[in-house]
């Protein structure tokens, strides 16, 4: 892969698809349950919160490509940390304290993948150097003095 911007954008796409499919699987389980009255009903504030959380990886796909180095690096670290903490808290803490949770085995599987993915995003952004970002920009723009090709 050519540069860290592309890699981070790809990781955000991967994380987003996992978030979405985990929710689809959970909905299948709810709709397939014998008594829909027992299904969890989320209040409007919880639905708004989940919409905001899903908007973060959607926005980060574009932000990774468009933001310059410093804001890009910071946005990836912050967004990755928020989603890692929220995902980890909502998935792994309720079962530990004995709370009833819709944590199906499939949902836990997706949660582990999502947590690893957002942790990798944080690590990639944390170790991303300004030197690599500068070389990547020169490669895209082209610099006859360094001999780097255009494109």
PDB file of C-alpha atoms in Angstrom:
ATOM      1  CA  UNK A   1       0.000   0.000   0.000  1.00  0.00           C
ATOM      2  CA  UNK A   2       1.374   3.361  -0.959  1.00  0.00           C
ATOM      3  CA  UNK A   3       0.964   5.428   2.172  1.00  0.00           C
ATOM      4  CA  UNK A   4      -0.463   5.664   5.658  1.00  0.00           C
ATOM      5  CA  UNK A   5      -3.435   7.778   4.532  1.00  0.00           C
ATOM      6  CA  UNK A   6      -4.609   4.967   2.266  1.00  0.00           C
ATOM      7  CA  UNK A   7      -3.955   2.341   4.917  1.00  0.00           C
ATOM      8  CA  UNK A   8      -5.888   4.246   7.594  1.00  0.00           C
ATOM      9  CA  UNK A   9      -8.798   4.866   5.228  1.00  0.00           C
ATOM     10  CA  UNK A  10      -8.913   1.156   4.409  1.00  0.00           C
ATOM     11  CA  UNK A  11      -8.901   0.220   8.118  1.00  0.00           C
ATOM     12  CA  UNK A  12     -11.823   2.610   8.732  1.00  0.00           C
ATOM     13  CA  UNK A  13     -13.781   0.998   5.879  1.00  0.00           C
ATOM     14  CA  UNK A  14     -13.040  -2.431   7.366  1.00  0.00           C
ATOM     15  CA  UNK A  15     -14.135  -1.301  10.858  1.00  0.00           C
ATOM     16  CA  UNK A  16     -17.308   0.332   9.525  1.00  0.00           C
ATOM     17  CA  UNK A  17     -18.346  -2.778   7.610  1.00  0.00           C
ATOM     18  CA  UNK A  18     -17.826  -4.875  10.737  1.00  0.00           C
ATOM     19  CA  UNK A  19     -19.898  -2.451  12.847  1.00  0.00           C
ATOM     20  CA  UNK A  20     -22.707  -2.515  10.311  1.00  0.00           C
ATOM     21  CA  UNK A  21     -22.779  -6.261   9.783  1.00  0.00           C
ATOM     22  CA  UNK A  22     -22.668  -6.924  13.535  1.00  0.00           C
ATOM     23  CA  UNK A  23     -25.774  -4.735  13.866  1.00  0.00           C
ATOM     24  CA  UNK A  24     -27.480  -6.599  11.012  1.00  0.00           C
ATOM     25  CA  UNK A  25     -26.756  -9.954  12.694  1.00  0.00           C
ATOM     26  CA  UNK A  26     -28.109  -8.611  15.996  1.00  0.00           C
ATOM     27  CA  UNK A  27     -31.274  -7.430  14.232  1.00  0.00           C
ATOM     28  CA  UNK A  28     -31.733 -10.874  12.671  1.00  0.00           C
ATOM     29  CA  UNK A  29     -31.512 -12.391  16.149  1.00  0.00           C
ATOM     30  CA  UNK A  30     -34.058  -9.905  17.530  1.00  0.00           C
ATOM     31  CA  UNK A  31     -36.529 -10.333  14.661  1.00  0.00           C
ATOM     32  CA  UNK A  32     -36.163 -14.109  14.835  1.00  0.00           C
ATOM     33  CA  UNK A  33     -36.895 -14.235  18.576  1.00  0.00           C
ATOM     34  CA  UNK A  34     -40.193 -15.883  19.557  1.00  0.00           C
ATOM     35  CA  UNK A  35     -41.458 -12.872  21.517  1.00  0.00           C
ATOM     36  CA  UNK A  36     -40.735  -9.450  20.004  1.00  0.00           C
ATOM     37  CA  UNK A  37     -42.096  -7.800  23.161  1.00  0.00           C
ATOM     38  CA  UNK A  38     -38.932  -9.000  24.940  1.00  0.00           C
ATOM     39  CA  UNK A  39     -36.742  -7.344  22.318  1.00  0.00           C
ATOM     40  CA  UNK A  40     -34.759  -4.320  23.525  1.00  0.00           C
ATOM     41  CA  UNK A  41     -36.398  -0.998  22.699  1.00  0.00           C
ATOM     42  CA  UNK A  42     -33.919   1.845  22.564  1.00  0.00           C
ATOM     43  CA  UNK A  43     -34.929   5.375  23.560  1.00  0.00           C
ATOM     44  CA  UNK A  44     -34.377   8.190  21.029  1.00  0.00           C
ATOM     45  CA  UNK A  45     -31.234   9.433  22.824  1.00  0.00           C
ATOM     46  CA  UNK A  46     -29.638   5.965  22.464  1.00  0.00           C
ATOM     47  CA  UNK A  47     -30.485   5.852  18.758  1.00  0.00           C
ATOM     48  CA  UNK A  48     -28.987   9.323  18.318  1.00  0.00           C
ATOM     49  CA  UNK A  49     -25.874   8.215  20.201  1.00  0.00           C
ATOM     50  CA  UNK A  50     -25.456   5.183  17.968  1.00  0.00           C
ATOM     51  CA  UNK A  51     -25.914   7.395  14.884  1.00  0.00           C
ATOM     52  CA  UNK A  52     -23.149   9.706  16.121  1.00  0.00           C
ATOM     53  CA  UNK A  53     -20.877   6.730  16.818  1.00  0.00           C
ATOM     54  CA  UNK A  54     -21.451   5.344  13.308  1.00  0.00           C
ATOM     55  CA  UNK A  55     -20.777   8.739  11.763  1.00  0.00           C
ATOM     56  CA  UNK A  56     -17.251   8.739  13.208  1.00  0.00           C
ATOM     57  CA  UNK A  57     -15.862   5.898  11.034  1.00  0.00           C
ATOM     58  CA  UNK A  58     -17.844   7.169   8.022  1.00  0.00           C
ATOM     59  CA  UNK A  59     -16.275  10.622   8.379  1.00  0.00           C
ATOM     60  CA  UNK A  60     -12.824   9.168   9.073  1.00  0.00           C
ATOM     61  CA  UNK A  61     -12.781   7.378   5.708  1.00  0.00           C
ATOM     62  CA  UNK A  62     -12.861  10.777   4.009  1.00  0.00           C
ATOM     63  CA  UNK A  63     -10.816  12.604   6.656  1.00  0.00           C
ATOM     64  CA  UNK A  64      -7.917  10.161   6.244  1.00  0.00           C
ATOM     65  CA  UNK A  65      -7.659  11.100   2.590  1.00  0.00           C
ATOM     66  CA  UNK A  66      -8.156  14.854   2.877  1.00  0.00           C
ATOM     67  CA  UNK A  67      -6.621  16.092   6.122  1.00  0.00           C
ATOM     68  CA  UNK A  68      -2.963  17.157   6.271  1.00  0.00           C
ATOM     69  CA  UNK A  69      -0.540  15.138   8.387  1.00  0.00           C
ATOM     70  CA  UNK A  70      -0.908  16.602  11.908  1.00  0.00           C
ATOM     71  CA  UNK A  71      -4.716  16.938  12.043  1.00  0.00           C
ATOM     72  CA  UNK A  72      -5.047  13.570  10.282  1.00  0.00           C
ATOM     73  CA  UNK A  73      -2.830  11.838  12.795  1.00  0.00           C
ATOM     74  CA  UNK A  74      -4.622  13.441  15.749  1.00  0.00           C
ATOM     75  CA  UNK A  75      -8.111  12.722  14.355  1.00  0.00           C
ATOM     76  CA  UNK A  76      -7.233   9.044  13.840  1.00  0.00           C
ATOM     77  CA  UNK A  77      -5.855   8.679  17.355  1.00  0.00           C
ATOM     78  CA  UNK A  78      -8.868  10.403  18.951  1.00  0.00           C
ATOM     79  CA  UNK A  79     -11.530   8.686  16.806  1.00  0.00           C
ATOM     80  CA  UNK A  80      -9.842   5.303  17.203  1.00  0.00           C
ATOM     81  CA  UNK A  81      -9.599   5.739  20.971  1.00  0.00           C
ATOM     82  CA  UNK A  82     -13.248   6.798  21.298  1.00  0.00           C
ATOM     83  CA  UNK A  83     -14.531   3.843  19.289  1.00  0.00           C
ATOM     84  CA  UNK A  84     -12.188   1.364  20.981  1.00  0.00           C
ATOM     85  CA  UNK A  85     -13.272   2.510  24.447  1.00  0.00           C
ATOM     86  CA  UNK A  86     -16.990   2.663  23.650  1.00  0.00           C
ATOM     87  CA  UNK A  87     -16.963  -0.682  21.860  1.00  0.00           C
ATOM     88  CA  UNK A  88     -14.957  -2.333  24.602  1.00  0.00           C
ATOM     89  CA  UNK A  89     -17.127  -0.869  27.347  1.00  0.00           C
ATOM     90  CA  UNK A  90     -20.476  -1.707  25.732  1.00  0.00           C
ATOM     91  CA  UNK A  91     -19.436  -5.208  24.729  1.00  0.00           C
ATOM     92  CA  UNK A  92     -17.216  -6.565  27.464  1.00  0.00           C
ATOM     93  CA  UNK A  93     -18.174  -4.717  30.685  1.00  0.00           C
ATOM     94  CA  UNK A  94     -21.911  -5.597  30.995  1.00  0.00           C
ATOM     95  CA  UNK A  95     -21.311  -9.372  31.002  1.00  0.00           C
ATOM     96  CA  UNK A  96     -18.556  -8.943  33.612  1.00  0.00           C
ATOM     97  CA  UNK A  97     -20.899  -7.164  36.017  1.00  0.00           C
ATOM     98  CA  UNK A  98     -23.753  -9.604  35.390  1.00  0.00           C
ATOM     99  CA  UNK A  99     -25.943  -7.265  33.348  1.00  0.00           C
ATOM    100  CA  UNK A 100     -28.290  -8.670  30.739  1.00  0.00           C
ATOM    101  CA  UNK A 101     -26.793  -8.019  27.344  1.00  0.00           C
ATOM    102  CA  UNK A 102     -27.610  -8.942  23.755  1.00  0.00           C
ATOM    103  CA  UNK A 103     -23.977 -10.067  23.401  1.00  0.00           C
ATOM    104  CA  UNK A 104     -24.515 -13.029  21.145  1.00  0.00           C
ATOM    105  CA  UNK A 105     -21.437 -15.109  20.320  1.00  0.00           C
ATOM    106  CA  UNK A 106     -21.522 -13.570  16.835  1.00  0.00           C
ATOM    107  CA  UNK A 107     -21.668 -10.062  18.287  1.00  0.00           C
ATOM    108  CA  UNK A 108     -18.687 -10.780  20.551  1.00  0.00           C
ATOM    109  CA  UNK A 109     -16.794 -12.109  17.528  1.00  0.00           C
ATOM    110  CA  UNK A 110     -17.392  -8.867  15.626  1.00  0.00           C
ATOM    111  CA  UNK A 111     -16.579  -6.789  18.716  1.00  0.00           C
ATOM    112  CA  UNK A 112     -13.164  -8.438  19.035  1.00  0.00           C
ATOM    113  CA  UNK A 113     -12.405  -7.759  15.364  1.00  0.00           C
ATOM    114  CA  UNK A 114     -13.594  -4.144  15.681  1.00  0.00           C
ATOM    115  CA  UNK A 115     -11.535  -3.574  18.821  1.00  0.00           C
ATOM    116  CA  UNK A 116      -8.404  -4.989  17.194  1.00  0.00           C
ATOM    117  CA  UNK A 117      -9.013  -2.902  14.064  1.00  0.00           C
ATOM    118  CA  UNK A 118      -9.451   0.393  15.931  1.00  0.00           C
ATOM    119  CA  UNK A 119      -6.404  -0.453  18.063  1.00  0.00           C
ATOM    120  CA  UNK A 120      -4.404  -0.952  14.859  1.00  0.00           C
ATOM    121  CA  UNK A 121      -5.684   2.407  13.600  1.00  0.00           C
ATOM    122  CA  UNK A 122      -4.455   4.074  16.803  1.00  0.00           C
ATOM    123  CA  UNK A 123      -1.068   2.345  16.502  1.00  0.00           C
ATOM    124  CA  UNK A 124      -0.675   3.236  12.800  1.00  0.00           C
ATOM    125  CA  UNK A 125      -1.518   6.883  13.496  1.00  0.00           C
ATOM    126  CA  UNK A 126       0.676   7.005  16.609  1.00  0.00           C
ATOM    127  CA  UNK A 127       3.729   5.659  14.757  1.00  0.00           C
ATOM    128  CA  UNK A 128       3.077   7.703  11.599  1.00  0.00           C
ATOM    129  CA  UNK A 129       6.042  10.001  11.077  1.00  0.00           C
ATOM    130  CA  UNK A 130       6.122  13.433   9.479  1.00  0.00           C
ATOM    131  CA  UNK A 131       8.983  12.219   7.276  1.00  0.00           C
ATOM    132  CA  UNK A 132       6.796   9.520   5.735  1.00  0.00           C
ATOM    133  CA  UNK A 133       3.992  12.054   5.235  1.00  0.00           C
ATOM    134  CA  UNK A 134       6.381  14.460   3.461  1.00  0.00           C
ATOM    135  CA  UNK A 135       7.781  11.739   1.195  1.00  0.00           C
ATOM    136  CA  UNK A 136       4.259  10.590   0.393  1.00  0.00           C
ATOM    137  CA  UNK A 137       3.246  14.146  -0.571  1.00  0.00           C
ATOM    138  CA  UNK A 138       6.308  14.497  -2.793  1.00  0.00           C
ATOM    139  CA  UNK A 139       5.466  11.202  -4.469  1.00  0.00           C
ATOM    140  CA  UNK A 140       1.975  12.455  -5.286  1.00  0.00           C
ATOM    141  CA  UNK A 141       3.053  15.929  -6.429  1.00  0.00           C
ATOM    142  CA  UNK A 142       6.415  14.959  -7.871  1.00  0.00           C
ATOM    143  CA  UNK A 143       9.767  16.507  -7.115  1.00  0.00           C
ATOM    144  CA  UNK A 144      12.439  16.469  -9.850  1.00  0.00           C
ATOM    145  CA  UNK A 145      15.182  17.169  -7.307  1.00  0.00           C
ATOM    146  CA  UNK A 146      14.520  13.977  -5.366  1.00  0.00           C
ATOM    147  CA  UNK A 147      13.808  11.901  -8.428  1.00  0.00           C
ATOM    148  CA  UNK A 148      10.486  10.705  -7.090  1.00  0.00           C
ATOM    149  CA  UNK A 149       7.959   9.956  -9.853  1.00  0.00           C
ATOM    150  CA  UNK A 150       4.682  11.794 -10.264  1.00  0.00           C
ATOM    151  CA  UNK A 151       1.543   9.808  -9.278  1.00  0.00           C
TER     152      UNK A 151
END
